[in-house]
mmCIF file of C-alpha atoms in Angstrom:
data_model
loop_
_atom_site.group_PDB
_atom_site.id
_atom_site.type_symbol
_atom_site.label_atom_id
_atom_site.label_comp_id
_atom_site.label_asym_id
_atom_site.label_seq_id
_atom_site.Cartn_x
_atom_site.Cartn_y
_atom_site.Cartn_z
ATOM 1 C CA UNK A 421 -3.865 -5.734 31.686
ATOM 2 C CA UNK A 422 -3.922 -5.988 27.897
ATOM 3 C CA UNK A 423 -3.720 -2.776 25.939
ATOM 4 C CA UNK A 424 -5.074 -2.965 22.427
ATOM 5 C CA UNK A 425 -3.571 -0.767 19.773
ATOM 6 C CA UNK A 426 -6.062 1.583 18.246
ATOM 7 C CA UNK A 427 -6.326 0.985 14.508
ATOM 8 C CA UNK A 428 -5.708 3.940 12.258
ATOM 9 C CA UNK A 429 -8.777 5.186 10.469
ATOM 10 C CA UNK A 430 -8.431 6.030 6.802
ATOM 11 C CA UNK A 431 -8.562 9.762 7.556
ATOM 12 C CA UNK A 432 -5.789 9.479 10.196
ATOM 13 C CA UNK A 433 -3.186 8.187 7.742
ATOM 14 C CA UNK A 434 -0.142 10.319 6.965
ATOM 15 C CA UNK A 435 3.341 9.831 5.532
ATOM 16 C CA UNK A 436 4.931 9.593 8.967
ATOM 17 C CA UNK A 437 2.588 6.711 9.803
ATOM 18 C CA UNK A 438 3.491 5.026 6.495
ATOM 19 C CA UNK A 439 7.228 5.472 7.054
ATOM 20 C CA UNK A 440 6.989 3.911 10.533
ATOM 21 C CA UNK A 441 5.034 0.900 9.277
ATOM 22 C CA UNK A 442 7.495 0.451 6.389
ATOM 23 C CA UNK A 443 10.492 0.811 8.681
ATOM 24 C CA UNK A 444 9.106 -1.878 11.007
ATOM 25 C CA UNK A 445 8.822 -4.149 7.959
ATOM 26 C CA UNK A 446 12.410 -3.402 6.920
ATOM 27 C CA UNK A 447 11.400 -1.243 3.948
ATOM 28 C CA UNK A 448 13.095 2.039 3.167
ATOM 29 C CA UNK A 449 10.563 4.107 1.251
ATOM 30 C CA UNK A 450 11.597 5.381 -2.172
ATOM 31 C CA UNK A 451 9.735 7.258 -4.885
ATOM 32 C CA UNK A 452 8.696 3.894 -6.382
ATOM 33 C CA UNK A 453 7.214 2.828 -3.055
ATOM 34 C CA UNK A 454 5.321 6.100 -2.634
ATOM 35 C CA UNK A 455 3.877 5.871 -6.143
ATOM 36 C CA UNK A 456 2.355 2.495 -5.304
ATOM 37 C CA UNK A 457 1.242 3.509 -1.821
ATOM 38 C CA UNK A 458 -0.536 6.632 -3.037
ATOM 39 C CA UNK A 459 -2.141 4.770 -5.904
ATOM 40 C CA UNK A 460 -3.498 2.062 -3.570
ATOM 41 C CA UNK A 461 -4.689 4.651 -1.082
ATOM 42 C CA UNK A 462 -6.427 6.800 -3.676
ATOM 43 C CA UNK A 463 -8.035 3.729 -5.225
ATOM 44 C CA UNK A 464 -9.421 2.743 -1.826
ATOM 45 C CA UNK A 465 -10.688 6.225 -1.042
ATOM 46 C CA UNK A 466 -12.409 6.445 -4.430
ATOM 47 C CA UNK A 467 -13.952 2.954 -4.643
ATOM 48 C CA UNK A 468 -13.995 1.897 -0.959
ATOM 49 C CA UNK A 469 -12.194 -1.333 -1.846
ATOM 50 C CA UNK A 470 -8.500 -2.197 -1.703
ATOM 51 C CA UNK A 471 -7.012 -2.809 -5.150
ATOM 52 C CA UNK A 472 -6.007 -6.388 -5.901
ATOM 53 C CA UNK A 473 -2.416 -6.653 -7.137
ATOM 54 C CA UNK A 474 -3.427 -7.378 -10.732
ATOM 55 C CA UNK A 475 -5.588 -4.236 -10.920
ATOM 56 C CA UNK A 476 -2.932 -2.202 -9.145
ATOM 57 C CA UNK A 477 -0.283 -3.253 -11.683
ATOM 58 C CA UNK A 478 -2.541 -2.639 -14.692
ATOM 59 C CA UNK A 479 -3.556 0.813 -13.523
ATOM 60 C CA UNK A 480 -0.034 1.912 -12.608
ATOM 61 C CA UNK A 481 1.348 0.635 -15.922
ATOM 62 C CA UNK A 482 -1.386 2.447 -17.810
ATOM 63 C CA UNK A 483 -0.239 5.782 -16.346
ATOM 64 C CA UNK A 484 3.513 5.163 -16.232
ATOM 65 C CA UNK A 485 6.196 5.096 -18.904
ATOM 66 C CA UNK A 486 8.280 2.601 -16.937
ATOM 67 C CA UNK A 487 6.319 -0.632 -16.533
ATOM 68 C CA UNK A 488 6.336 -2.718 -13.375
ATOM 69 C CA UNK A 489 5.369 -6.337 -12.822
ATOM 70 C CA UNK A 490 4.686 -8.597 -9.871
ATOM 71 C CA UNK A 491 8.413 -9.334 -9.463
ATOM 72 C CA UNK A 492 9.051 -5.596 -9.146
ATOM 73 C CA UNK A 493 6.472 -5.455 -6.367
ATOM 74 C CA UNK A 494 8.117 -8.355 -4.575
ATOM 75 C CA UNK A 495 11.449 -6.519 -4.676
ATOM 76 C CA UNK A 496 9.818 -3.393 -3.243
ATOM 77 C CA UNK A 497 7.566 -5.200 -0.739
ATOM 78 C CA UNK A 498 9.279 -8.564 -0.096
ATOM 79 C CA UNK A 499 6.954 -10.058 2.530
ATOM 80 C CA UNK A 500 3.628 -10.383 0.704
ATOM 81 C CA UNK A 501 3.165 -7.204 -1.368
ATOM 82 C CA UNK A 502 -0.635 -7.151 -0.946
ATOM 83 C CA UNK A 503 -0.472 -7.044 2.815
ATOM 84 C CA UNK A 504 2.506 -4.696 3.045
ATOM 85 C CA UNK A 505 1.026 -2.225 0.561
ATOM 86 C CA UNK A 506 -2.262 -2.261 2.453
ATOM 87 C CA UNK A 507 -0.611 -1.783 5.847
ATOM 88 C CA UNK A 508 1.637 1.041 4.701
ATOM 89 C CA UNK A 509 -1.259 2.679 2.834
ATOM 90 C CA UNK A 510 -3.461 2.474 5.915
ATOM 91 C CA UNK A 511 -6.180 0.550 4.046
ATOM 92 C CA UNK A 512 -7.717 -2.916 4.511
ATOM 93 C CA UNK A 513 -6.192 -5.957 2.823
ATOM 94 C CA UNK A 514 -7.705 -6.861 -0.566
ATOM 95 C CA UNK A 515 -10.544 -9.408 -0.325
ATOM 96 C CA UNK A 516 -8.635 -12.158 -2.134
ATOM 97 C CA UNK A 517 -5.474 -11.569 -0.108
ATOM 98 C CA UNK A 518 -4.018 -14.743 1.388
#
């Protein structure tokens, strides 16, 4: 018998869920991680589309004194930032995500 995992709906997401997903990916969540996760999540909830990395970086840098770049994201989310951010945020992968 195969048991399928029920996917989280966007309204079922919470920080405990995010921490578990991150932990399984070997990521220890910090304030920098949460800033990105909440931005991606809020973007999705507002526009009903996951933010591509380029838009995510531009928007975060617009609001933040300390700028981040794609290398910063790779350090925070080492195994494909787009997918890891989406998973931890409980949102779909961006359309152009490989």
